[in-house]
Coordinates of C-alpha atoms in Angstrom, one line a residue:
S1 CA -24.4 -22.4 -50.3
A2 CA -26.9 -24.3 -52.7
A3 CA -30.6 -24.4 -53.2
T4 CA -32.3 -26.9 -51.0
A5 CA -35.8 -28.4 -50.7
D6 CA -37.2 -29.3 -47.4
D7 CA -40.0 -31.9 -48.5
A8 CA -40.3 -34.8 -50.8
P9 CA -41.2 -33.9 -54.3
F10 CA -44.8 -33.8 -55.3
I11 CA -47.1 -33.3 -58.3
G12 CA -50.0 -31.1 -58.0
V13 CA -52.6 -29.9 -60.2
N14 CA -54.1 -26.6 -61.1
I15 CA -57.8 -26.0 -60.9
G16 CA -59.1 -23.5 -63.4
T17 CA -62.8 -22.6 -63.6
D18 CA -63.3 -21.3 -67.1
L19 CA -65.9 -24.1 -67.9
S20 CA -69.4 -23.6 -69.1
D21 CA -70.4 -26.5 -66.8
M22 CA -68.0 -26.3 -64.0
P23 CA -68.4 -29.2 -61.6
N24 CA -69.5 -28.0 -58.1
P25 CA -66.7 -28.1 -55.3
T26 CA -67.9 -31.4 -53.8
Q27 CA -67.6 -33.0 -57.2
V28 CA -64.1 -31.6 -57.7
V29 CA -62.9 -32.8 -54.4
A30 CA -64.4 -36.2 -54.9
L31 CA -62.3 -36.4 -58.0
L32 CA -59.3 -35.3 -56.4
K33 CA -59.7 -38.1 -53.6
A34 CA -60.5 -40.7 -56.3
Q35 CA -57.3 -39.9 -58.2
R36 CA -55.3 -39.5 -54.9
I37 CA -54.2 -36.0 -55.8
R38 CA -52.8 -34.5 -52.7
H39 CA -51.7 -31.0 -53.9
V40 CA -53.7 -28.5 -55.7
R41 CA -53.4 -24.8 -56.7
L42 CA -56.4 -22.6 -57.0
Y43 CA -56.5 -19.4 -58.9
D44 CA -58.4 -17.7 -56.2
A45 CA -59.5 -18.3 -52.6
D46 CA -63.2 -19.5 -53.5
R47 CA -65.0 -20.0 -50.0
A48 CA -67.1 -23.0 -51.2
M49 CA -64.1 -24.6 -52.7
L50 CA -62.0 -24.2 -49.5
L51 CA -64.8 -25.5 -47.4
A52 CA -65.1 -28.6 -49.6
L53 CA -61.3 -29.1 -49.3
A54 CA -61.6 -29.0 -45.4
N55 CA -60.6 -32.2 -43.6
T56 CA -59.2 -33.8 -46.7
G57 CA -55.6 -33.3 -46.0
I58 CA -55.2 -32.0 -49.5
E59 CA -52.5 -29.4 -49.6
V60 CA -54.0 -26.2 -51.1
M61 CA -52.2 -23.1 -52.7
V62 CA -54.6 -20.2 -52.7
S63 CA -54.0 -17.1 -54.8
V64 CA -54.4 -13.4 -54.7
P65 CA -55.9 -12.9 -58.2
N66 CA -54.3 -10.2 -60.3
D67 CA -57.4 -8.1 -60.1
Q68 CA -56.9 -7.7 -56.5
L69 CA -53.2 -7.3 -56.4
L70 CA -53.0 -3.5 -56.7
S71 CA -55.4 -3.0 -53.6
V72 CA -53.4 -5.6 -51.6
G73 CA -50.1 -4.3 -52.7
Q74 CA -51.0 -0.7 -51.7
S75 CA -52.6 -1.3 -48.3
N76 CA -51.3 -3.4 -45.3
S77 CA -54.8 -3.5 -43.9
T78 CA -56.3 -4.8 -47.2
A79 CA -53.7 -7.6 -47.2
A80 CA -54.6 -8.4 -43.5
N81 CA -58.2 -8.5 -44.3
W82 CA -57.5 -10.9 -47.3
I83 CA -55.6 -13.2 -45.1
S84 CA -58.4 -12.9 -42.4
H85 CA -61.2 -14.0 -44.8
N86 CA -59.4 -16.3 -47.1
V87 CA -56.9 -18.3 -44.9
V88 CA -57.5 -17.8 -41.2
A89 CA -61.1 -18.5 -41.6
H90 CA -60.2 -21.9 -43.0
F91 CA -57.0 -23.0 -41.5
P92 CA -56.2 -25.6 -40.2
E93 CA -59.2 -27.6 -41.4
T94 CA -58.2 -26.6 -44.9
N95 CA -54.7 -27.5 -45.2
I96 CA -53.3 -24.2 -46.9
T97 CA -49.7 -24.5 -47.3
A98 CA -48.8 -21.7 -49.9
I99 CA -50.1 -18.3 -51.2
S100 CA -49.6 -17.3 -55.0
V101 CA -49.7 -13.5 -54.9
G102 CA -50.8 -12.6 -58.5
S103 CA -49.6 -14.7 -61.5
E104 CA -47.0 -13.8 -64.2
V105 CA -47.5 -10.0 -63.0
L106 CA -44.3 -8.8 -64.6
T107 CA -45.3 -10.0 -68.1
T108 CA -49.1 -9.7 -67.9
L109 CA -49.8 -6.9 -65.7
P110 CA -46.7 -4.6 -65.7
N111 CA -48.6 -1.7 -64.0
A112 CA -48.7 -3.6 -60.8
A113 CA -45.1 -4.5 -60.9
P114 CA -44.1 -1.6 -58.5
V115 CA -46.4 -3.1 -55.8
L116 CA -45.6 -6.7 -56.4
V117 CA -42.9 -6.9 -53.5
N118 CA -45.1 -4.8 -51.2
A119 CA -48.0 -7.3 -51.8
L120 CA -45.7 -10.0 -50.9
K121 CA -44.6 -8.4 -47.8
F122 CA -47.9 -7.4 -46.6
I123 CA -49.5 -10.9 -47.2
H124 CA -46.4 -12.3 -45.2
S125 CA -46.9 -9.8 -42.3
A126 CA -50.5 -10.7 -42.0
L127 CA -49.5 -14.4 -41.7
V128 CA -46.9 -13.4 -39.2
A129 CA -49.4 -11.7 -37.0
S130 CA -51.7 -14.9 -37.2
N131 CA -48.7 -16.9 -36.2
L132 CA -49.0 -18.9 -39.7
D133 CA -46.0 -17.7 -41.4
R134 CA -44.1 -21.0 -40.7
Q135 CA -46.8 -23.2 -42.1
I136 CA -47.6 -21.1 -45.2
K137 CA -45.1 -20.0 -47.9
V138 CA -45.7 -16.8 -49.9
S139 CA -44.3 -16.2 -53.5
T140 CA -45.5 -15.2 -57.0
P141 CA -45.4 -17.3 -60.1
F142 CA -43.3 -16.0 -63.2
S143 CA -43.3 -16.7 -66.8
S144 CA -40.2 -18.5 -67.9
S145 CA -40.0 -15.8 -70.8
I146 CA -38.3 -13.5 -68.0
I147 CA -35.2 -15.6 -68.3
L148 CA -33.2 -14.5 -71.2
D149 CA -30.5 -16.6 -73.1
S150 CA -32.0 -19.7 -71.4
F151 CA -29.6 -22.1 -73.3
P152 CA -27.0 -22.9 -72.5
P153 CA -28.5 -22.5 -68.9
S154 CA -25.1 -21.5 -67.4
Q155 CA -25.4 -18.3 -69.4
A156 CA -29.2 -17.4 -68.5
F157 CA -29.9 -14.3 -66.8
F158 CA -33.2 -12.5 -65.9
N159 CA -34.4 -9.5 -68.1
R160 CA -32.3 -6.7 -66.5
S161 CA -35.1 -4.2 -66.7
L162 CA -37.0 -6.3 -64.2
N163 CA -34.1 -6.2 -61.7
S164 CA -35.7 -3.5 -59.6
V165 CA -38.5 -5.9 -58.8
L166 CA -36.5 -9.1 -58.9
V167 CA -33.8 -8.4 -56.4
P168 CA -36.1 -7.3 -53.8
M169 CA -38.5 -10.2 -54.5
L170 CA -35.6 -12.7 -54.2
N171 CA -34.3 -11.1 -51.0
F172 CA -37.9 -11.6 -49.7
L173 CA -38.0 -15.3 -50.8
Q174 CA -34.6 -16.1 -49.4
S175 CA -35.3 -14.3 -46.0
T176 CA -38.7 -16.1 -45.6
G177 CA -37.5 -19.6 -46.7
S178 CA -39.8 -19.5 -49.6
Y179 CA -39.3 -20.7 -53.3
L180 CA -39.3 -19.2 -56.8
M181 CA -42.6 -20.0 -58.5
L182 CA -41.9 -20.6 -62.2
N183 CA -44.4 -21.5 -65.1
I184 CA -42.6 -23.8 -67.6
Y185 CA -44.3 -24.7 -70.9
P186 CA -42.0 -26.8 -73.3
Y187 CA -44.9 -27.0 -75.6
Y188 CA -44.5 -23.2 -76.3
D189 CA -40.7 -23.4 -76.3
Y190 CA -41.0 -26.3 -79.0
M191 CA -43.5 -24.3 -81.1
Q192 CA -41.6 -21.2 -81.2
S193 CA -38.3 -22.9 -81.8
N194 CA -38.8 -23.2 -85.6
G195 CA -37.6 -26.8 -85.6
V196 CA -34.6 -26.2 -83.4
I197 CA -36.1 -28.1 -80.5
P198 CA -36.8 -31.6 -81.2
L199 CA -40.1 -32.9 -80.2
D200 CA -38.8 -35.9 -78.3
Y201 CA -36.6 -33.3 -76.3
A202 CA -39.8 -31.3 -75.4
L203 CA -41.6 -34.4 -74.4
F204 CA -39.0 -36.0 -72.0
K205 CA -38.5 -39.0 -74.4
P206 CA -35.3 -40.9 -74.3
L207 CA -32.6 -39.5 -76.4
P208 CA -29.4 -41.2 -77.7
P209 CA -26.5 -39.6 -76.0
N210 CA -25.3 -37.6 -79.4
K211 CA -28.9 -36.0 -79.3
E212 CA -28.6 -34.6 -75.8
A213 CA -28.1 -30.9 -75.3
V214 CA -24.7 -30.0 -73.8
D215 CA -24.0 -27.0 -71.8
S216 CA -20.6 -26.1 -73.2
N217 CA -19.5 -24.1 -70.0
T218 CA -20.5 -26.8 -67.4
L219 CA -20.4 -29.9 -69.8
L220 CA -23.9 -30.8 -68.2
H221 CA -26.0 -32.8 -70.5
Y222 CA -29.7 -32.1 -70.8
T223 CA -32.3 -34.5 -72.1
N224 CA -35.3 -32.3 -72.1
V225 CA -36.5 -28.7 -72.0
F226 CA -37.9 -28.8 -68.6
D227 CA -34.7 -29.5 -66.8
S228 CA -33.0 -26.9 -69.0
M229 CA -35.3 -24.1 -68.1
V230 CA -35.2 -25.1 -64.4
D231 CA -31.5 -24.9 -64.5
A232 CA -31.7 -21.7 -66.3
A233 CA -33.7 -20.2 -63.5
Y234 CA -31.1 -21.4 -61.0
F235 CA -28.3 -19.9 -62.9
A236 CA -30.2 -16.6 -63.5
M237 CA -30.7 -16.4 -59.6
S238 CA -27.1 -17.2 -59.1
F239 CA -26.1 -14.4 -61.6
L240 CA -27.8 -12.1 -59.0
N241 CA -26.1 -13.8 -56.1
F242 CA -29.0 -16.0 -54.8
T243 CA -28.0 -19.6 -54.5
N244 CA -30.3 -21.0 -51.9
I245 CA -33.8 -20.5 -53.3
P246 CA -35.4 -23.6 -54.6
V247 CA -37.7 -23.7 -57.7
V248 CA -41.2 -25.0 -57.6
V249 CA -43.0 -25.1 -61.1
T250 CA -46.4 -23.8 -60.6
E251 CA -47.7 -24.6 -64.3
S252 CA -46.6 -27.2 -66.8
G253 CA -48.3 -29.4 -69.2
W254 CA -49.2 -30.0 -72.8
P255 CA -52.6 -29.5 -74.8
S256 CA -54.3 -32.5 -76.1
K257 CA -56.0 -30.7 -79.2
G258 CA -55.2 -27.7 -81.3
D259 CA -56.0 -25.9 -84.5
A260 CA -54.8 -26.8 -87.9
N261 CA -51.5 -24.8 -87.3
E262 CA -51.0 -26.7 -84.0
P263 CA -50.3 -30.1 -85.3
D264 CA -48.6 -31.4 -82.1
A265 CA -51.3 -30.7 -79.7
T266 CA -52.4 -34.3 -79.7
V267 CA -53.6 -36.6 -77.1
D268 CA -50.7 -38.8 -77.5
N269 CA -48.1 -35.9 -77.0
A270 CA -50.2 -34.7 -74.0
N271 CA -50.2 -38.1 -72.6
A272 CA -46.4 -38.6 -73.3
F273 CA -45.5 -35.2 -71.7
N274 CA -47.6 -35.4 -68.6
S275 CA -46.9 -39.2 -68.0
N276 CA -43.0 -38.5 -68.3
L277 CA -43.3 -35.3 -66.2
I278 CA -44.9 -37.1 -63.5
R279 CA -42.3 -39.8 -63.4
H280 CA -39.5 -37.5 -63.8
V281 CA -40.5 -35.4 -60.8
L282 CA -41.3 -38.2 -58.5
N283 CA -38.2 -40.3 -59.2
K284 CA -36.3 -37.6 -57.4
T285 CA -33.6 -37.2 -60.0
G286 CA -33.6 -33.5 -59.9
T287 CA -31.8 -31.4 -62.6
P288 CA -28.3 -31.8 -64.1
K289 CA -27.3 -28.6 -61.9
H290 CA -29.0 -29.9 -58.6
P291 CA -29.3 -33.7 -59.1
A292 CA -30.4 -34.0 -55.4
I293 CA -33.1 -31.5 -55.5
A294 CA -36.3 -32.8 -57.1
V295 CA -38.7 -29.9 -58.5
S296 CA -42.2 -30.3 -57.3
T297 CA -44.7 -29.3 -60.2
Y298 CA -48.3 -28.4 -60.5
I299 CA -49.8 -29.8 -63.9
Y300 CA -51.9 -27.3 -65.9
E301 CA -54.6 -28.5 -65.5
L302 CA -57.3 -30.5 -64.0
Y303 CA -60.1 -29.7 -66.5
N304 CA -60.4 -28.7 -70.1
E305 CA -61.6 -25.2 -70.0
D306 CA -64.1 -24.5 -72.9
L307 CA -64.6 -20.9 -72.1
K308 CA -60.9 -20.0 -72.7
S309 CA -60.3 -17.5 -75.5
G310 CA -57.4 -17.9 -78.0
P311 CA -56.6 -20.9 -80.2
L312 CA -58.2 -24.2 -79.8
S313 CA -55.2 -25.6 -77.7
E314 CA -56.0 -23.1 -74.9
K315 CA -59.2 -25.0 -74.2
N316 CA -57.6 -28.4 -74.0
W317 CA -54.9 -28.6 -71.5
G318 CA -57.0 -30.7 -69.0
L319 CA -56.6 -34.2 -67.8
F320 CA -60.4 -34.5 -67.4
D321 CA -63.5 -33.1 -69.0
E322 CA -66.2 -31.5 -67.1
N323 CA -67.8 -34.8 -66.2
G324 CA -64.6 -36.2 -64.6
K325 CA -63.9 -38.3 -67.6
P326 CA -60.3 -38.7 -68.5
I327 CA -59.1 -37.0 -71.8
Y328 CA -56.3 -39.8 -71.8
I329 CA -55.0 -42.5 -69.7
L330 CA -51.7 -41.5 -68.3
H331 CA -49.0 -44.0 -68.4
L332 CA -48.0 -44.2 -64.9
T333 CA -46.8 -47.7 -64.0
G334 CA -44.5 -47.5 -61.0
S335 CA -45.4 -43.9 -60.1
G336 CA -46.7 -44.5 -56.7
E337 CA -50.1 -43.5 -55.4
L338 CA -50.7 -40.6 -57.4
L339 CA -53.0 -41.6 -60.3
A340 CA -52.1 -45.1 -59.5
N341 CA -54.6 -46.6 -62.0
G342 CA -53.9 -44.2 -64.8
T343 CA -56.3 -41.5 -64.7
T344 CA -59.4 -43.3 -63.6
N345 CA -60.4 -46.0 -61.2
Q346 CA -62.1 -47.9 -64.0
I347 CA -60.0 -48.9 -67.0
F348 CA -61.1 -51.6 -69.4
C349 CA -59.6 -53.4 -72.4
T350 CA -62.0 -54.1 -75.4
A351 CA -62.0 -55.0 -79.0
R352 CA -61.4 -52.1 -81.5
D353 CA -64.2 -51.3 -83.9
G354 CA -63.8 -52.1 -87.5
V355 CA -60.8 -54.6 -87.2
D356 CA -60.3 -57.7 -89.2
Q357 CA -62.8 -60.5 -87.8
K358 CA -60.2 -63.3 -88.4
M359 CA -57.6 -61.6 -86.3
L360 CA -60.1 -60.9 -83.6
Q361 CA -61.2 -64.5 -83.4
A362 CA -57.5 -65.6 -83.3
A363 CA -56.9 -63.2 -80.6
L364 CA -60.0 -64.2 -78.6
D365 CA -58.9 -67.9 -79.0
W366 CA -55.5 -67.0 -77.7
A367 CA -56.9 -65.3 -74.6
C368 CA -59.1 -68.2 -73.8
G369 CA -56.3 -70.6 -74.4
P370 CA -52.6 -69.9 -73.7
G371 CA -53.8 -66.5 -72.1
K372 CA -55.5 -68.5 -69.4
V373 CA -58.5 -66.4 -69.1
D374 CA -61.7 -68.3 -67.7
C375 CA -64.2 -67.8 -70.7
S376 CA -66.8 -69.9 -69.0
P377 CA -69.1 -66.9 -68.6
L378 CA -69.2 -66.9 -72.5
L379 CA -70.8 -70.2 -72.8
Q380 CA -74.5 -70.4 -74.0
G381 CA -76.8 -69.6 -71.1
E382 CA -74.2 -68.0 -69.0
D383 CA -74.2 -64.2 -68.0
C384 CA -71.8 -62.9 -70.9
Y385 CA -73.1 -65.2 -73.8
E386 CA -75.3 -62.4 -75.0
P387 CA -74.6 -60.5 -77.5
D388 CA -73.4 -63.7 -79.2
N389 CA -70.7 -62.1 -81.6
V390 CA -66.9 -62.3 -81.7
A391 CA -66.4 -58.6 -80.7
A392 CA -68.5 -58.8 -77.6
H393 CA -66.8 -62.1 -76.6
A394 CA -63.4 -60.8 -77.4
S395 CA -63.9 -57.7 -75.4
Y396 CA -64.8 -59.7 -72.3
A397 CA -61.7 -62.0 -72.8
F398 CA -59.5 -59.1 -73.6
N399 CA -60.6 -57.2 -70.5
A400 CA -60.1 -60.2 -68.2
Y401 CA -56.7 -60.9 -69.5
Y402 CA -55.7 -57.2 -69.2
H403 CA -56.8 -57.1 -65.4
Q404 CA -55.4 -60.6 -64.9
M405 CA -52.1 -59.1 -65.7
G406 CA -52.4 -56.2 -63.4
M407 CA -53.1 -53.9 -66.4
A408 CA -49.4 -53.9 -67.1
S409 CA -48.1 -52.0 -70.1
G410 CA -48.6 -54.0 -73.4
T411 CA -51.2 -56.3 -72.3
C412 CA -54.2 -54.6 -74.0
N413 CA -52.8 -54.9 -77.5
F414 CA -53.6 -58.3 -79.2
N415 CA -51.9 -57.6 -82.4
G416 CA -53.6 -54.3 -82.6
V417 CA -57.2 -55.4 -82.3
A418 CA -57.7 -54.2 -78.7
A419 CA -57.6 -50.7 -77.1
I420 CA -58.1 -49.3 -73.6
T421 CA -61.2 -47.4 -72.7
T422 CA -62.8 -45.9 -69.7
T423 CA -66.4 -46.8 -70.7
D424 CA -67.5 -49.6 -68.6
P425 CA -68.5 -52.3 -71.1
S426 CA -70.4 -54.3 -68.5
H427 CA -74.0 -55.1 -69.3
G428 CA -77.0 -56.7 -67.5
S429 CA -75.5 -59.4 -65.2
C430 CA -72.4 -59.5 -67.2
L431 CA -69.8 -57.6 -65.1
F432 CA -66.4 -57.0 -66.7
S433 CA -63.2 -57.2 -64.6
G434 CA -62.4 -53.8 -63.1
S435 CA -66.1 -52.8 -63.0
G436 CA -67.1 -51.3 -59.7
G437 CA -64.0 -52.4 -58.0
R438 CA -64.3 -56.0 -59.2
N439 CA -60.7 -57.0 -59.7
V440 CA -59.0 -60.2 -60.9
T441 CA -55.9 -61.2 -59.1
S442 CA -52.7 -60.9 -61.1
L443 CA -51.1 -64.0 -62.3
N444 CA -47.5 -64.6 -61.3
G445 CA -44.8 -64.3 -64.2
T446 CA -44.4 -62.4 -67.2
A447 CA -47.1 -61.5 -69.6
P448 CA -46.8 -63.9 -72.7
S449 CA -45.8 -62.0 -76.0
M450 CA -48.6 -61.3 -78.5
N451 CA -46.2 -59.8 -80.9
S452 CA -46.4 -62.8 -83.5
T453 CA -49.1 -62.8 -86.1
A454 CA -52.5 -63.7 -85.2
T455 CA -52.6 -66.8 -87.4
N456 CA -49.3 -67.9 -85.9
S457 CA -50.7 -67.2 -82.5
S458 CA -53.4 -69.9 -83.0
P459 CA -52.2 -72.5 -85.6
G460 CA -54.6 -74.7 -87.2
I461 CA -57.8 -72.5 -86.8
D462 CA -60.6 -72.8 -89.4
Y463 CA -61.9 -69.1 -89.8
G464 CA -65.0 -70.4 -91.8
G465 CA -67.7 -67.8 -90.5
S466 CA -68.4 -66.2 -87.2
L467 CA -68.0 -68.6 -84.3
T468 CA -70.2 -68.8 -81.3
S469 CA -68.9 -69.0 -77.7
I470 CA -69.3 -72.8 -77.5
H471 CA -66.9 -73.2 -80.4
S472 CA -64.7 -70.9 -78.7
V473 CA -64.6 -73.0 -75.6
I474 CA -64.1 -76.1 -77.5
K475 CA -61.0 -74.4 -79.1
F476 CA -59.9 -73.3 -75.7
L477 CA -59.7 -76.9 -74.6
I478 CA -57.9 -78.0 -77.8
L479 CA -55.3 -75.0 -77.5
S480 CA -54.8 -75.8 -73.8
A481 CA -53.9 -79.3 -74.7
V482 CA -51.4 -78.0 -77.4
F483 CA -49.8 -75.3 -75.5
L484 CA -50.0 -76.0 -71.9

């Protein structure tokens, strides 16, 4: 038999709390709802958080923290009490669907390894007694470092010194219909590979066929570290004769900032990894070994955690800061409901600071002409006339065009003089498209190209000095006659 997955794949988010200014549970849930995040993993079973999640429908994984593992694993009654206080008291109003018993116990808390399987069994028995065992899965997350010789995946096996725990644990997962929880961090695999793993391979970026990694035993082609590690886990389980336990990735992500010796911890790389990860999971392609079984994954993590110890990267895995402001705008066109508008409900396109004024003026003229933006609010006396300068007027026009085109990829560029921002540029009675839910209906058809040079985009324009809005509107009429 082969591993199977009962439900459609999902993307969830881990919620850590090592912040000096942690948002309150109501604020956290408001952010989750605004971003349409339907699956979360908590590192504990905080009562206030569980109450805030009640009646939201959000699927919740609660955790037995490592510091409670020994007591739970040594006493059936302690486990029953834990379930009573942290699960039964909140279910079904809070949609608890899984329990993570400890985290990376075999590698971070080896003294608790002998009681890990008992802890799983005791927790599960308490669920059975409460008639919740069919609704709530029980498992424990492992670090991918327990898998040795992970490439090629077909030769992977678990660290044999751990078999005394792993074999009964896998028996438990199989008998209860649960799944293997695995933490996969391609960032660390890449950093520790000394250049062997290409950055694009770690980031899910497209590779030419000759750059794909091939398992010489199975001839399966791998285009990213993530799939390779998941299949290594499948092969490692198969090596121990377990072939019907699906994998759920409980942590994966990429840091957006790092120390000087972490040059690849950048906003662009974090954006690329998480955007590609989300698309990869939700498009249901699975892995080369199990192409029909998608791997549900929890992104690490919701917030940057400034109280984390260690290198700078440890503090910067979040999608948001403590105020709920996105660290970056995910590229998620076509990903469905999850984070459907990037990572914020309000995204704007504005003029970059310090760019060439002639190029900015040319791009403004193009937006108000061939771009078909209604620039009448920029006329003297209208709501968006002030401040009367090219940058302000260009920001209005760029943003209107961007929303007019449905915020499609590539429509906030204008030859490099525009950039996406989450800061609402509206002022006074001048409301920008997208502000407070104010949207502009998308035009039909393909977005015009802005790849030509600025001067070629707007032929015959005199760049003598800064132009006022009325001049721009005159040009709009002239350019309309030329191009339309």
